[in-house]
Coordinates of C-alpha atoms in Angstrom, one line a residue:
X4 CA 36.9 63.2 -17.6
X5 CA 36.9 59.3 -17.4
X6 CA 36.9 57.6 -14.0
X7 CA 39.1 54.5 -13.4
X8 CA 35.4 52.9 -13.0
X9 CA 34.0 53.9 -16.0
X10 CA 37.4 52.0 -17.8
X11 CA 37.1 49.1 -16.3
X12 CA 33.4 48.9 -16.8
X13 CA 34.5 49.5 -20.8
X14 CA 37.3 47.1 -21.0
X15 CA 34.8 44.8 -19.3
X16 CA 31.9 45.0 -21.7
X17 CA 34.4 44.5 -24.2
X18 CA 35.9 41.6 -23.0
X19 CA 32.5 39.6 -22.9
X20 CA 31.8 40.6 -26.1
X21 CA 34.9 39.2 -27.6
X22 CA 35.1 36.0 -25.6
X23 CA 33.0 34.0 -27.6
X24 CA 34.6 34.6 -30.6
X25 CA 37.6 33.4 -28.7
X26 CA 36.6 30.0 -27.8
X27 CA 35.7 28.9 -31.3
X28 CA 31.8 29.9 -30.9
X29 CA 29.9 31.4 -34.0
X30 CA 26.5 31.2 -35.0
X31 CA 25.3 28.5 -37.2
X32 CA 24.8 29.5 -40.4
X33 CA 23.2 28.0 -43.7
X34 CA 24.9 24.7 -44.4
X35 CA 27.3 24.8 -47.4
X36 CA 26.4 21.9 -49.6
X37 CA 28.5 20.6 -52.1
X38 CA 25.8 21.1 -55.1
X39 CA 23.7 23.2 -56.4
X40 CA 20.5 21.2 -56.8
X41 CA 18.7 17.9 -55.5
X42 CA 15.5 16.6 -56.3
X43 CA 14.0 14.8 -52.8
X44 CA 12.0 11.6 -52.9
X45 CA 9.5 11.3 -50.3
X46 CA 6.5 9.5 -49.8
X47 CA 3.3 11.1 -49.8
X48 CA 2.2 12.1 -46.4
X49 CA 5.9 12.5 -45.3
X50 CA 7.1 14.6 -41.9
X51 CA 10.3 14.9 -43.3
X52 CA 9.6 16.3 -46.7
X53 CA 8.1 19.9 -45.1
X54 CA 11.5 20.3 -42.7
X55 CA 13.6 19.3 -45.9
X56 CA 12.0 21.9 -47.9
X57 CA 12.6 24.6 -45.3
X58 CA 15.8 23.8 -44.9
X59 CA 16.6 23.8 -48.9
X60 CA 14.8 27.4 -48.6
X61 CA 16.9 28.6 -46.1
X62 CA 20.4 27.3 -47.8
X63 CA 22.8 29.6 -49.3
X64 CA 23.8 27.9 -52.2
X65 CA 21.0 24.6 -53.0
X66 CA 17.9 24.9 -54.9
X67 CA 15.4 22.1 -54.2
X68 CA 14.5 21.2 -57.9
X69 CA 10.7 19.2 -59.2
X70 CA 12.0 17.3 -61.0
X71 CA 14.7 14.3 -61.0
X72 CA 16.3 15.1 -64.2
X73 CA 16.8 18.7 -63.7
X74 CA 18.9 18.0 -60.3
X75 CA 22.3 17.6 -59.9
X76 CA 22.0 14.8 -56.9
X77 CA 18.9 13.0 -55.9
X78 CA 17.7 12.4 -52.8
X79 CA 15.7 8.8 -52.2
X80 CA 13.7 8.0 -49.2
X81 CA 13.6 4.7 -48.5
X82 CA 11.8 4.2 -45.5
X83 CA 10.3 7.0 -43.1
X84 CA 8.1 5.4 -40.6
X85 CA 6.7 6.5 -37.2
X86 CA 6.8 4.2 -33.8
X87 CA 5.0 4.2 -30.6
X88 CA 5.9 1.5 -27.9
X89 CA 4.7 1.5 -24.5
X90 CA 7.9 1.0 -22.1
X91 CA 6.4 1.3 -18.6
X92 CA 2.5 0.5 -17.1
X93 CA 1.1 1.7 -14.1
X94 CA 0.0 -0.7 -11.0
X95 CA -3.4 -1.1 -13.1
X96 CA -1.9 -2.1 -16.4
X97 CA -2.3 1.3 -18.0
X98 CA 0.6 2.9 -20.3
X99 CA 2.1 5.2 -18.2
X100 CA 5.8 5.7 -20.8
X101 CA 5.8 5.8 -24.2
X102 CA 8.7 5.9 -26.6
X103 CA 8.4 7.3 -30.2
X104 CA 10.3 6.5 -32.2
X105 CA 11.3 8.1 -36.1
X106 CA 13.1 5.9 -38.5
X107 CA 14.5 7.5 -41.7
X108 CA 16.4 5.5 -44.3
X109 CA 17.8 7.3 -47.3
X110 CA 20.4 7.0 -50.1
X111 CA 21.5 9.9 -52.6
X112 CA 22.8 9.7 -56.3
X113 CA 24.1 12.0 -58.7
X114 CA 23.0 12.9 -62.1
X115 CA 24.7 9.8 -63.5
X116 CA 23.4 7.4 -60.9
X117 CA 26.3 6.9 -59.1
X118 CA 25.5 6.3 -55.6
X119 CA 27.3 9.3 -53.1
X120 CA 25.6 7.8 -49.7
X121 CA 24.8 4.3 -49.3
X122 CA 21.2 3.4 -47.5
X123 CA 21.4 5.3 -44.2
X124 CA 19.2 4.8 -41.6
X125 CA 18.9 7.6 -39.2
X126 CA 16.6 6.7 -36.0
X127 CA 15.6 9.4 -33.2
X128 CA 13.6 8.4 -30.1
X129 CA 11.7 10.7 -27.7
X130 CA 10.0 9.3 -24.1
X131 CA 6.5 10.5 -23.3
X132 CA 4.5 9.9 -19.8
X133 CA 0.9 9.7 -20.5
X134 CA -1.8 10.5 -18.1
X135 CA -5.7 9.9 -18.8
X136 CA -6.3 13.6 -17.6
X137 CA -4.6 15.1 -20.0
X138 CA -5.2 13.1 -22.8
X139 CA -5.7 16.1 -25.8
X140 CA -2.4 17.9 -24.5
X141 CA -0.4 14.5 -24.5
X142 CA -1.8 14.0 -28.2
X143 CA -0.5 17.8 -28.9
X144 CA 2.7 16.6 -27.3
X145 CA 3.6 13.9 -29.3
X146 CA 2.4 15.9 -32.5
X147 CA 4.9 18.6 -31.1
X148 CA 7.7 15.7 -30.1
X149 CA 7.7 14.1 -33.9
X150 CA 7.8 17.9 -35.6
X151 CA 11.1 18.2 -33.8
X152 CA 12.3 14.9 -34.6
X153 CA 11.2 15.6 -38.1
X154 CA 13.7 19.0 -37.8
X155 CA 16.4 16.6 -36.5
X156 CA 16.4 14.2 -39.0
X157 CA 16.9 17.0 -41.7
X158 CA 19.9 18.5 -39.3
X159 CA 21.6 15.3 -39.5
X160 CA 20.3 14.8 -43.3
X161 CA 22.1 18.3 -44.2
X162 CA 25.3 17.2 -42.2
X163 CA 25.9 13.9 -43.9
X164 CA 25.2 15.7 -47.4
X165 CA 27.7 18.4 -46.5
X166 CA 30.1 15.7 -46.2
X167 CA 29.6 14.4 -49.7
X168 CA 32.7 14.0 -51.8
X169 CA 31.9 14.1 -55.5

């Protein structure tokens, strides 16, 4: 025998478990690109090109390729380059703000050289207080800070290449 309580407590549960679905909300998923293989271009020592590579791992329907020829579209870095600028100083004239900053410039071709994305250039920025006490976890911070901007840049990267029209 039900209880009026133990209904509502049922229609409840299944109410909250259907209202994201109402408002539009679903898990991301792997991006859908419009390809099936890209070659990247990055320069050696590049933050970018380990995210990337992840990312191409985890799509459903991409294979990152060796080499250029064997791609369908090609990925060129132009520019990836890491900036630190002190924006604030203590009353002694120490840094006391920092901003890094991650600038990525790309283009991407197809197999025929035709250019699909002119030269982009995506830029992220992160602030970071310093303090001379905790120098080795500010260092660990920052190293922490540019990994995610790295992840960013390749969440943007994978958005604009969705949007490719071949």
């Amino acid at each position: 025998m039900r209880t009026a309580a133990s209904n509502r407590r049922r229609v409840l549960l299944l109410a909250a478990a259907l209202a994201p679905g109402a408002c539009g909300f679903r898990m991301r998923g792997a991006t859908e690109l419009p390809f099936r293989t890209i070659y990247g271009a990055f320069p050696p020592g590049s933050g970018v090109a380990p995210a990337f590579a992840r990312a191409m791992r985890d799509a459903a329907n991409v294979r990152l390729v060796e080499r250029a020829v064997d791609a369908e579209v090609r990925l060129q870095t132009i520019r990836e380059l890491r900036e630190k600028e002190i924006v604030g100083f203590s009353s002694t004239g120490r840094a006391r703000e920092l901003q890094l900053r991650l600038r990525y410039a790309f283009r991407l071709f197809d197999a025929k050289d035709n250019e699909l994305i002119p030269p982009t250039e995506l830029i992220l920025r992160r602030d970071l207080t310093t303090s001379d006490a905790q120098e080795i976890a500010k260092e660990q911070e920052e190293a922490l800070l540019y990994r995610e901007m790295n992840a960013d840049v390749v969440e943007q990267l994978l958005r604009r290449l969705a949007a490719v029209r071949r």
